[in-house]
CSV table of C-alpha atoms and ligand atoms in Angstrom, one decimal:
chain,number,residue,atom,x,y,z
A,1,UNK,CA,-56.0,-37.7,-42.6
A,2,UNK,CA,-58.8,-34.9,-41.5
A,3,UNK,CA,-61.1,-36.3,-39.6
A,4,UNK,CA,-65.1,-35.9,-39.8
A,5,UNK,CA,-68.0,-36.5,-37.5
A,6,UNK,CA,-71.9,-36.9,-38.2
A,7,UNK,CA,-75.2,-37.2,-36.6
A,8,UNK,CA,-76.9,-40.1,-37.1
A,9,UNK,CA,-80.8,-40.8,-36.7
A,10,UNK,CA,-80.6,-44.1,-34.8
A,11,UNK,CA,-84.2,-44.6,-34.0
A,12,UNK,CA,-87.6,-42.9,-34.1
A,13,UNK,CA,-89.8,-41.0,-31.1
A,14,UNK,CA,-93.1,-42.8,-31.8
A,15,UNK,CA,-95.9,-41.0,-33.4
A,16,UNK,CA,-97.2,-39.7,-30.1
A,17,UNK,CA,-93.8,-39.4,-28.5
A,18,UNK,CA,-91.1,-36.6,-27.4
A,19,UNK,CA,-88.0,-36.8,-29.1
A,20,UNK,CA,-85.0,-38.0,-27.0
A,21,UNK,CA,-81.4,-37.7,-27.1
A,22,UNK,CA,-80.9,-41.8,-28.1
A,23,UNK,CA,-83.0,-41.2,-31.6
A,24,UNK,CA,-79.4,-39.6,-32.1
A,25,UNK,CA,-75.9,-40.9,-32.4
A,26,UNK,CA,-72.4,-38.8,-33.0
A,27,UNK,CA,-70.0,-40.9,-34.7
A,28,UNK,CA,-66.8,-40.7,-36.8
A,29,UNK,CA,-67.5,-40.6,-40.7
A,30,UNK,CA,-65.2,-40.9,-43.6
A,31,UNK,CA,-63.9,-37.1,-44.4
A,32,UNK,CA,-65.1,-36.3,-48.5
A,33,UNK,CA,-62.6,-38.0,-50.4
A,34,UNK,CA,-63.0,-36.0,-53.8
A,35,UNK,CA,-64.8,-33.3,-55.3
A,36,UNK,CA,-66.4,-32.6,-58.8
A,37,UNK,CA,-66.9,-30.0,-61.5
A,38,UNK,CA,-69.4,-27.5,-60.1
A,39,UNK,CA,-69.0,-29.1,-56.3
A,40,UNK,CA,-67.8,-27.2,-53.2
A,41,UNK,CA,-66.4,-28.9,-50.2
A,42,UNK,CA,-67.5,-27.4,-47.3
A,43,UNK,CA,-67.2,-27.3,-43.5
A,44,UNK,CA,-70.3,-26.8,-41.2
A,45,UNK,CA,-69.8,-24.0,-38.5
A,46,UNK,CA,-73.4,-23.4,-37.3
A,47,UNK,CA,-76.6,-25.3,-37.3
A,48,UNK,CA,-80.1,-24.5,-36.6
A,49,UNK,CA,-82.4,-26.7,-34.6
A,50,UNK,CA,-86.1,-26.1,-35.4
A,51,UNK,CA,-89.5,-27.5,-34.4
A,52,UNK,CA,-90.6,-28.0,-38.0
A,53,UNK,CA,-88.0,-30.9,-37.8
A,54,UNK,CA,-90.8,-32.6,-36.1
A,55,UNK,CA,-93.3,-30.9,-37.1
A,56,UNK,CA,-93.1,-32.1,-40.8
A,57,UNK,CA,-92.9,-35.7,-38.9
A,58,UNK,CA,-89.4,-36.4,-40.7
A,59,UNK,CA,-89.2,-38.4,-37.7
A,60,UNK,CA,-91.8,-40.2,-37.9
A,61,UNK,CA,-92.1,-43.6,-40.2
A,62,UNK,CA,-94.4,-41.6,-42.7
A,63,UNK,CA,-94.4,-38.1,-43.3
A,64,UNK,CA,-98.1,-38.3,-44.5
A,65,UNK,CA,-97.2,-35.5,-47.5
A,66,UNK,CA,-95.0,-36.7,-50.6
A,67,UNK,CA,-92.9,-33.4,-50.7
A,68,UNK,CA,-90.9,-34.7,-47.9
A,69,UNK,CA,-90.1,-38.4,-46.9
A,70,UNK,CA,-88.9,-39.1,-43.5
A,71,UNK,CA,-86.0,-39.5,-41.9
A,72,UNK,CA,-84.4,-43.1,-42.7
A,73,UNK,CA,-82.4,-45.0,-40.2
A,74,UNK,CA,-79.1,-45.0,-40.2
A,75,UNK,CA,-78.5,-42.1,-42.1
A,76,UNK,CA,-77.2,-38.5,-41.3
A,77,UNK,CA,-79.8,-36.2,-40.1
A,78,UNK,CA,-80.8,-34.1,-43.1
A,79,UNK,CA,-82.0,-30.8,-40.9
A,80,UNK,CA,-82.7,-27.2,-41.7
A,81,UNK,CA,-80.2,-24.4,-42.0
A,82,UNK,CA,-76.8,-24.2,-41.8
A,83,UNK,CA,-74.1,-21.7,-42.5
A,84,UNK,CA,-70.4,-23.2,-43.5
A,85,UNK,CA,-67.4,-22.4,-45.0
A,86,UNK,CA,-65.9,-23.1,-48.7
A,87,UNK,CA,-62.6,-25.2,-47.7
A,88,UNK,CA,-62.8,-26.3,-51.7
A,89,UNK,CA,-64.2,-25.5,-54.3
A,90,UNK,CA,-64.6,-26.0,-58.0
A,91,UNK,CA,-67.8,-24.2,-59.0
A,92,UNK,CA,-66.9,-20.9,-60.4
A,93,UNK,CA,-69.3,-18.8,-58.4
A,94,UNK,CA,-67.5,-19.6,-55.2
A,95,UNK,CA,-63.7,-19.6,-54.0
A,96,UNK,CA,-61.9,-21.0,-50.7
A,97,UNK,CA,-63.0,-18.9,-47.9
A,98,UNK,CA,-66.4,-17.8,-49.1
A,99,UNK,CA,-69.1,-18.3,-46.5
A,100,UNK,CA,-72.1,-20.0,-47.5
A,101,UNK,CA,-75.6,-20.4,-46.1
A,102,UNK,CA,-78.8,-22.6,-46.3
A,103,UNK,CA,-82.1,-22.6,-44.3
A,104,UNK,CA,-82.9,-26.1,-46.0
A,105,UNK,CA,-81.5,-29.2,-46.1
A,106,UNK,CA,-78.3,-28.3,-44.5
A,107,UNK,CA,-76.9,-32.3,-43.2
A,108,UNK,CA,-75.9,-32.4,-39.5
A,109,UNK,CA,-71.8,-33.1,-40.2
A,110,UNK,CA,-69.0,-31.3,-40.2
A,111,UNK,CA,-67.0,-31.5,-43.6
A,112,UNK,CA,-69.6,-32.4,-47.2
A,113,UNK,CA,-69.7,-32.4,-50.8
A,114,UNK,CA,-72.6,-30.1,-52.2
A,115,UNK,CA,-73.7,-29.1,-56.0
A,116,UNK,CA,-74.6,-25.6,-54.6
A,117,UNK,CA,-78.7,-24.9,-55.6
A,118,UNK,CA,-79.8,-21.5,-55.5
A,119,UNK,CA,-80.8,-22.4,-51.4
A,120,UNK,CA,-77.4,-22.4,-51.0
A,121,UNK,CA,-76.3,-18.1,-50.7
A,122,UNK,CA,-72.9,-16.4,-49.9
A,123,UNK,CA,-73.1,-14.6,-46.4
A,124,UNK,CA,-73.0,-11.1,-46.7
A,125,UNK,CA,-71.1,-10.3,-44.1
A,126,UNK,CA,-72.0,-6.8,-43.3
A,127,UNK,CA,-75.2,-7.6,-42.8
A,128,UNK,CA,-74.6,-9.8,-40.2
A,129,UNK,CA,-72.4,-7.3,-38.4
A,130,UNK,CA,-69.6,-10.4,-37.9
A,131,UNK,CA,-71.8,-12.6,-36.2
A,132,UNK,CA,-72.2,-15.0,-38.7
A,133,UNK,CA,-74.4,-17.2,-36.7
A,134,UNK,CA,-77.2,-14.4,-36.9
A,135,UNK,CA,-77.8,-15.9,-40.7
A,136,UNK,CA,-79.5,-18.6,-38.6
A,137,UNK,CA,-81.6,-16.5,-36.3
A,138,UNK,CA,-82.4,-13.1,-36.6
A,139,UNK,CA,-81.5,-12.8,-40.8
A,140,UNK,CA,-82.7,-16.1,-41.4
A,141,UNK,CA,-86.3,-17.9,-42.1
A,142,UNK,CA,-86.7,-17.5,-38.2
A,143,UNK,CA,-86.6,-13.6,-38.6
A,144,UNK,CA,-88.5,-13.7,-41.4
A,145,UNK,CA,-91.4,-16.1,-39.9
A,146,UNK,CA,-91.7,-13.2,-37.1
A,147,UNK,CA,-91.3,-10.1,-39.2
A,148,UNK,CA,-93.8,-11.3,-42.2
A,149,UNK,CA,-95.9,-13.1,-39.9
A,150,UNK,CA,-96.7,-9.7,-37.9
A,151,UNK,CA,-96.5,-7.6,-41.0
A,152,UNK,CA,-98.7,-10.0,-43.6
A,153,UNK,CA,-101.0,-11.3,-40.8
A,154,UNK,CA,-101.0,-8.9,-37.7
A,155,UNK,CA,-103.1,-5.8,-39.2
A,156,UNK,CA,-101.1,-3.7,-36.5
A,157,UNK,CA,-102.8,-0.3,-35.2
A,158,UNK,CA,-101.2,1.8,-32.5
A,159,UNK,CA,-103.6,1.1,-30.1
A,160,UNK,CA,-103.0,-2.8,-30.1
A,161,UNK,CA,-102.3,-5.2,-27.8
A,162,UNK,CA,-99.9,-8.3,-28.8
A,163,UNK,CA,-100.0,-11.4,-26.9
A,164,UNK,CA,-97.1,-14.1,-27.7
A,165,UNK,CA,-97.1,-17.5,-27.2
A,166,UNK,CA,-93.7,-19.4,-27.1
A,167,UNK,CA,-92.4,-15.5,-26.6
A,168,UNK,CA,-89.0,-16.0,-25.1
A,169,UNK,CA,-88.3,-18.7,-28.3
A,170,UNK,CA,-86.4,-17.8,-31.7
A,171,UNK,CA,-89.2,-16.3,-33.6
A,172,UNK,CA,-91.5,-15.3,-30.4
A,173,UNK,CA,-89.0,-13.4,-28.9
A,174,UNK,CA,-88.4,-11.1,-32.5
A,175,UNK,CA,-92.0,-11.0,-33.2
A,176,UNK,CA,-92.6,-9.0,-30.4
A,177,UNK,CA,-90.0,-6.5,-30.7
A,178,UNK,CA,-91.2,-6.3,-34.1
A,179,UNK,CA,-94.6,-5.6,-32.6
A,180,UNK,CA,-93.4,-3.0,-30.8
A,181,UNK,CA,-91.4,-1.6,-33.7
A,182,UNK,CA,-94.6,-1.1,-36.1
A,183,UNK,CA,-96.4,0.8,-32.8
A,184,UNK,CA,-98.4,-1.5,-30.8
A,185,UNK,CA,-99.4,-0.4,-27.6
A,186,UNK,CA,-98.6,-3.0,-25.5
A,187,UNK,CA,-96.8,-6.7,-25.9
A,188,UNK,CA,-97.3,-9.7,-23.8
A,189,UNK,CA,-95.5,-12.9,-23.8
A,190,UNK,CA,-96.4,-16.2,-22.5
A,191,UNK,CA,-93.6,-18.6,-22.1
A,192,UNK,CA,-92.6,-21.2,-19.6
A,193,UNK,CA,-90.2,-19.8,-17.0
A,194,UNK,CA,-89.5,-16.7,-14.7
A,195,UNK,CA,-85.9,-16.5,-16.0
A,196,UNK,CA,-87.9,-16.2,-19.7
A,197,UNK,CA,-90.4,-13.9,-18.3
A,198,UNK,CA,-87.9,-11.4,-16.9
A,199,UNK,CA,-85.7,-11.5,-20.6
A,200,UNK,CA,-88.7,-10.7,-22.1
A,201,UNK,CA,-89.7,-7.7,-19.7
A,202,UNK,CA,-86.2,-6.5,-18.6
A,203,UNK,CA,-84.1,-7.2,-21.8
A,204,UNK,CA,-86.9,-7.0,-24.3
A,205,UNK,CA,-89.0,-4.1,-23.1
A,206,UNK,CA,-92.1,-6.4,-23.3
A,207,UNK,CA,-95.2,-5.0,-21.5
A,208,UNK,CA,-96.0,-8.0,-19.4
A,209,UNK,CA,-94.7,-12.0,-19.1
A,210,UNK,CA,-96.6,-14.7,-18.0
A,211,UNK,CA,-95.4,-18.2,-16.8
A,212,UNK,CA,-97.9,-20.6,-18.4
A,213,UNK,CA,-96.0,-23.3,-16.2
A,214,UNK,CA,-96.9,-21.3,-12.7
A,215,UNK,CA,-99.6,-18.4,-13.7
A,216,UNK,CA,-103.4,-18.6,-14.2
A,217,UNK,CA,-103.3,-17.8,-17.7
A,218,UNK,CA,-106.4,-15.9,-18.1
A,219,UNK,CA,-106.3,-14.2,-14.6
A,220,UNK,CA,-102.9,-12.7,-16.2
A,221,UNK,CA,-104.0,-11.6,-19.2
A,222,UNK,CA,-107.3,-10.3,-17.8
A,223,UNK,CA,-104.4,-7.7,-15.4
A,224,UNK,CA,-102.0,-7.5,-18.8
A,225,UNK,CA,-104.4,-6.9,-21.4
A,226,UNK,CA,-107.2,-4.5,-19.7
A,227,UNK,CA,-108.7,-3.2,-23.3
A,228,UNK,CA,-108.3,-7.1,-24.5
A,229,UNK,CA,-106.1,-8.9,-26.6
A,230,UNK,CA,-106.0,-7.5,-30.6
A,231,UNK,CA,-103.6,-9.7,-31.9
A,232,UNK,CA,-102.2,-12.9,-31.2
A,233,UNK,CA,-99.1,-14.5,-32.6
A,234,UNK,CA,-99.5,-18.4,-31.7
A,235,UNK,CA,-96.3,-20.2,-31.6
A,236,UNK,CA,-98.0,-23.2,-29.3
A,237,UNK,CA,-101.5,-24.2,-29.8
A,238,UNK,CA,-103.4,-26.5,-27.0
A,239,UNK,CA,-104.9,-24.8,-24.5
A,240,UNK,CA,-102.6,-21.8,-23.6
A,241,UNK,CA,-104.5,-20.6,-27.3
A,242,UNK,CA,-108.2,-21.6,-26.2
A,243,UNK,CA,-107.5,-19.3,-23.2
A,244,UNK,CA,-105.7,-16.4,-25.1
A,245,UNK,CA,-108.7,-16.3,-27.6
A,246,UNK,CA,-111.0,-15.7,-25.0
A,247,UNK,CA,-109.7,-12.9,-24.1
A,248,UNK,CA,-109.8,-11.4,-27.6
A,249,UNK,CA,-111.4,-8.4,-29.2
A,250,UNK,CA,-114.7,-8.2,-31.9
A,251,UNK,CA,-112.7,-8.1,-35.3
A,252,UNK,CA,-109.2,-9.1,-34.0
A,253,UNK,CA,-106.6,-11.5,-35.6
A,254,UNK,CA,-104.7,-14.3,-34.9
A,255,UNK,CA,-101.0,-15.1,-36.2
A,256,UNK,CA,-101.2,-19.0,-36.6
A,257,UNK,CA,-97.4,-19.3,-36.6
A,258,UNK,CA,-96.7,-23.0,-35.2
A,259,UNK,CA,-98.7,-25.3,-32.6
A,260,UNK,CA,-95.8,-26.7,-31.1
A,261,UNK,CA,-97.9,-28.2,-28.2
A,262,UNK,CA,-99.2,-30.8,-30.3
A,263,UNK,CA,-95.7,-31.5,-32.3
A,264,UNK,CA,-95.6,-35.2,-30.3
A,265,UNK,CA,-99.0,-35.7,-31.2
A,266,UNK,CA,-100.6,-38.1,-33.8
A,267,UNK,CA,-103.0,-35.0,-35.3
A,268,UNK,CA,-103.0,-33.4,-38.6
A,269,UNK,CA,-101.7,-29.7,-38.9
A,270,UNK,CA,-103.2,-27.3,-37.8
A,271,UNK,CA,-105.3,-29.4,-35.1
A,272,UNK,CA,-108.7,-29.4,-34.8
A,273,UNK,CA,-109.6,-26.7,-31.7
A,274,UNK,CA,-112.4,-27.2,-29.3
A,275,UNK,CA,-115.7,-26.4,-30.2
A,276,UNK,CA,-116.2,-23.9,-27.2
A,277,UNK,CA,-112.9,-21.7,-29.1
A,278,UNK,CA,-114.3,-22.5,-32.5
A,279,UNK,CA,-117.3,-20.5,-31.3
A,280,UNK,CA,-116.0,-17.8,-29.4
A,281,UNK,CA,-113.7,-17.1,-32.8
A,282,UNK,CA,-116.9,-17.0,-34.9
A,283,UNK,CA,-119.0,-15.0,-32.6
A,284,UNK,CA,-116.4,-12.7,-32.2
A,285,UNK,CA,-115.0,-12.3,-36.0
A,286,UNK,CA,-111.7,-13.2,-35.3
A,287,UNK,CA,-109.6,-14.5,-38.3
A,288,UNK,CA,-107.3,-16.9,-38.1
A,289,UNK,CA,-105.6,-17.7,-41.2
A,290,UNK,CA,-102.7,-20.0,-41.5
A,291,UNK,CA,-99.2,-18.2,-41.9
A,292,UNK,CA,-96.7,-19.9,-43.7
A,293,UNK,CA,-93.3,-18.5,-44.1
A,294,UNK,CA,-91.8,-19.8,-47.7
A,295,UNK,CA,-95.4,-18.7,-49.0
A,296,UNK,CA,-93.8,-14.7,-49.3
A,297,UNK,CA,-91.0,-15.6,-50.9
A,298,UNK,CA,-91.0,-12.3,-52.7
A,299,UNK,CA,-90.5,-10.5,-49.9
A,300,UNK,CA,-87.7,-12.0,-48.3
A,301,UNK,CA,-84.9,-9.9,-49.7
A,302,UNK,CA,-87.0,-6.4,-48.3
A,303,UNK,CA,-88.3,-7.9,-45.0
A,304,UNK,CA,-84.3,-9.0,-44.5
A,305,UNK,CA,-83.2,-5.3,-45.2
A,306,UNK,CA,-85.3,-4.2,-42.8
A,307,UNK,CA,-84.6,-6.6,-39.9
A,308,UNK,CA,-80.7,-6.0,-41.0
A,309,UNK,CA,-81.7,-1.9,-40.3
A,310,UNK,CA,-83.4,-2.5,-36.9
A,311,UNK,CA,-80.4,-4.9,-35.7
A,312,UNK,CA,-77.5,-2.7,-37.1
A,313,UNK,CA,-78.7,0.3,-35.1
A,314,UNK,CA,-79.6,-1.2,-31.8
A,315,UNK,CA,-83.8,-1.3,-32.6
A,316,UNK,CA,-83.7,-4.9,-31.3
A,317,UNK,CA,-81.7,-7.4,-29.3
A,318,UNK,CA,-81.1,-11.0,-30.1
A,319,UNK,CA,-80.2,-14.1,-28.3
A,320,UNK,CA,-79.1,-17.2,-29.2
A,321,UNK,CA,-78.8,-20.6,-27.3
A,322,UNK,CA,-75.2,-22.0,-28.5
A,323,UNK,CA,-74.5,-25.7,-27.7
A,324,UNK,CA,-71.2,-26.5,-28.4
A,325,UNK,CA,-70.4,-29.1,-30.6
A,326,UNK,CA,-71.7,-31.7,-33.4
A,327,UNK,CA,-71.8,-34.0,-30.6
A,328,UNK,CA,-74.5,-31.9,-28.9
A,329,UNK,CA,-77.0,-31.6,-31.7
A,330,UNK,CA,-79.4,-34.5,-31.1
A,331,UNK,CA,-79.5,-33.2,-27.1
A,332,UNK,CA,-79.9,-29.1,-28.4
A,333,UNK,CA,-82.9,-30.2,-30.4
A,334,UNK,CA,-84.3,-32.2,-27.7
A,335,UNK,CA,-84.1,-29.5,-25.7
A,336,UNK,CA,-85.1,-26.8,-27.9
A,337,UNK,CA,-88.4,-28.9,-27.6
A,338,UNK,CA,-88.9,-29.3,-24.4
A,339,UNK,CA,-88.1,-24.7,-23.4
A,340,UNK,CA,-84.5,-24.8,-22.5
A,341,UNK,CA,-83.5,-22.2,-25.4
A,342,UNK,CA,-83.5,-18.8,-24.8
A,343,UNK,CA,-84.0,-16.9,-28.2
A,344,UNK,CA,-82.6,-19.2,-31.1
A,345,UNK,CA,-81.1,-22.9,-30.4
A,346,UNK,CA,-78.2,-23.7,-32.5
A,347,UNK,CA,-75.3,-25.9,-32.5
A,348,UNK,CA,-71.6,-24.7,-32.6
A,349,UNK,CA,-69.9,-27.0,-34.9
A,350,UNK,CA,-66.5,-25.4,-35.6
A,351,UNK,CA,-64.4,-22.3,-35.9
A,352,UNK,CA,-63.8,-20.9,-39.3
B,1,NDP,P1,-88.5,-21.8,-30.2
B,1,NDP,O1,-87.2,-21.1,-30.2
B,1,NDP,O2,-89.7,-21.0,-29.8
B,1,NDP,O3,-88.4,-23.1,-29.4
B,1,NDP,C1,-89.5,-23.8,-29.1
B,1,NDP,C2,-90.2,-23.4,-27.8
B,1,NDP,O4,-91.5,-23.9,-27.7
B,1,NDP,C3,-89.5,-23.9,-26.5
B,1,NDP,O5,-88.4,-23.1,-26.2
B,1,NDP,C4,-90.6,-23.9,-25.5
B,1,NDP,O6,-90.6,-22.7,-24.7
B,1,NDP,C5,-91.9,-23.9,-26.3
B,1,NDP,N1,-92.7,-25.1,-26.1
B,1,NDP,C6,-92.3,-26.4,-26.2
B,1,NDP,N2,-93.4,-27.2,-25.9
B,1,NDP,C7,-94.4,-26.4,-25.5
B,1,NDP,C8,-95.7,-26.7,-25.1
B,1,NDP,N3,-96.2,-27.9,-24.9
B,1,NDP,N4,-96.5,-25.6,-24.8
B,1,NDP,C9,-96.0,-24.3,-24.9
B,1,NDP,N5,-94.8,-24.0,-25.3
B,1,NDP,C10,-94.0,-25.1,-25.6
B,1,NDP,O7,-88.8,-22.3,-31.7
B,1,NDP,P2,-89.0,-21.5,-33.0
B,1,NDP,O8,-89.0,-20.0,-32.7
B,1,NDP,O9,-88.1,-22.0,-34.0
B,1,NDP,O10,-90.5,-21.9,-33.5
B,1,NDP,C11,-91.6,-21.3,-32.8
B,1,NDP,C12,-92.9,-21.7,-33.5
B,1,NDP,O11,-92.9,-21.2,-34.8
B,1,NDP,C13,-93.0,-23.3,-33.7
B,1,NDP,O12,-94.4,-23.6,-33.5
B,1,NDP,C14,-92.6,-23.4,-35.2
B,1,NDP,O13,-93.2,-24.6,-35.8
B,1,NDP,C15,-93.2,-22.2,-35.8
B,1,NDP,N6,-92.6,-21.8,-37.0
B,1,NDP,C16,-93.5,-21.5,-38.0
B,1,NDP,C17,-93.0,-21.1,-39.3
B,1,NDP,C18,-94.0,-20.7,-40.3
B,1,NDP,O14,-93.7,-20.4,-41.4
B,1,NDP,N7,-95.3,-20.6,-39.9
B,1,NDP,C19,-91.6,-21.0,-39.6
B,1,NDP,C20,-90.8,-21.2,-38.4
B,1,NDP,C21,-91.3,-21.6,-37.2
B,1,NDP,P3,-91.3,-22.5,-23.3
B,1,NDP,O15,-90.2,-22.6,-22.3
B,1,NDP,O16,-91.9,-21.2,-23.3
B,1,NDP,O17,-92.3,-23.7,-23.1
């Protein structure tokens, strides 16, 4: 008999604490006995790890919203995208071999049973050039978060000067080839080592990298950004952001992407900022509008063509973190969390 494996959420981080590898457990699971009209058996080959998973406090014992519950104990870890392949299927819009995609809901185990929604898509395959694990980076929700974020909230001018937080990460590290893509001048990226900093300035072609772990933040950007900072895609929050928006232009913008500093914190989203940043964003007329992927829905299907343009003929460079293994995906995500991706974190679950 085929054997099957899942993740299991064993225990939760605490309100105010970090995720760690024993909230997770790999164990043997029964393999899907049967399958029914309109079902499709599948088997997982790729899943995404994503701060949101603990940003949306799943983990947590109450999510505090009541469009998503939390996480219960004991049960397999329902996470974000994942791409698979049809071993079975009797739903007439799909056939053995098919591969299929989600950026929601995907469960962290190898073989399931799924009704396919309309989350669930067939990969096109030449759009992601045969790597099909870029349906969970660079042509996914990730790509998108960069792209529409800089495109719907950037209000990018030639002579403009991009400062990244969390810029060697999944959408950080696309956003600011994008930025470079739609003309700004110059693109700086904050991020948490020197082995980050140099992807982002040797691989990348970013402008400048600072190592918020072992830099002076705003000494940096004062020697990176000499005409000032016009736009600012936060990925983090905390105080890396107080210091960047002190450094920013009359009438400039920031992206608020994510605050992942606070993720482990009890706080509402977005968190309350300091008074002193709060004033300096006033005074200064600097907007700062909450960006939220799933709310451009309508322009998904454009934003993907052109990522899909820039990526088929070289325009930018992706890189994914690959753990290998079901058995892995409690420790990637844990360590997604705490910097050791490079570019997107996934989990290698099986070949096709
Ligand atoms: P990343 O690939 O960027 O991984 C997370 C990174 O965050 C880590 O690699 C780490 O890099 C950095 N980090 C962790 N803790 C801290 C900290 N305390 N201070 C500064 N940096 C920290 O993840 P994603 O690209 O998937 O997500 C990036 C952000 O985008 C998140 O905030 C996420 O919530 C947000 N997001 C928002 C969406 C939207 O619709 N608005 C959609 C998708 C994502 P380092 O080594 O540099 O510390």
């Amino acid at each position: 008999m085929t054997e099957n494996q899942n993740v299991v959420f064993v225990s939760r981080p605490g309100v105010n604490g970090e995720p760690k590898e024993e909230n997770f457990r790999f164990e043997q699971c029964p393999y899907p006995v049967d399958i029914q009209k309109d079902e499709v058996l599948i088997k997982t080959l790729y899943l995404s790890t994503d701060p949101a998973l603990r940003y949306f406090f799943e983990m947590n014992e109450s999510t505090g919203v009541d469009y998503v519950g939390p996480w219960q104990i004991g049960e397999t870890i329902e996470g974000f995208g994942g791409v698979g392949s049809v071993m079975k299927s009797l739903n007439p819009e799909f056939v053995e071999g098919d591969l299929v995609c989600s950026q929601y809901g995907w469960p962290w185990i190898e073989y399931f049973v799924r009704k396919p929604d309309k989350s669930f898509q067939k990969v096109d395959k030449s759009l992601v050039g045969g790597k099909i694990s870029y349906c969970l980076s660079v042509l996914s929700l990730t790509g998108l978060t960069s792209y529409l974020g800089i495109t719907e909230k950037g209000h990018i001018q030639p002579s403009h000067t991009l400062v990244i937080s969390g810029a060697a990460g999944a959408c950080g590290s696309l956003a600011g080839q994008f930025g470079c893509l739609k003309g700004c001048d110059r693109v700086i990226g904050i991020c948490g080592s020197d082995e980050k900093c140099k992807y982002l300035t040797d691989e990348l072609g970013f402008n400048g990298a600072i190592n918020y772990k072992t830099q002076n933040i705003k000494d940096e950007l004062c020697k990176h950004c000499p005409k000032g900072v016009d736009v600012y895609f936060d990925n983090v929050g905390g105080t890396i952001s107080d210091q960047v928006i002190k450094q920013m232009n009359k009438d400039s913008h920031v992206i608020l992407c994510g605050q992942i500093s606070v993720y482990n914190k009890d706080v509402p989203y977005p968190p309350p900022i300091p008074e002193e940043t709060q004033q300096c964003l006033q005074q200064n007329n600097i907007t700062r509008e909450r960006f939220l992927v799933l709310n451009y829905p309508e322009k998904f299907d454009e934003s993907l063509k052109q990522i899909a343009e820039w990526l088929l003929s070289g325009k930018i460079k992706v890189k994914e973190t690959i753990s290998e293994g079901l058995v892995n995906a409690g420790p990637a995500f844990v360590s997604m969390m705490r910097g050791g991706n490079i570019g997107k974190q996934l989990i290698h679950v099986a070949s096709q």
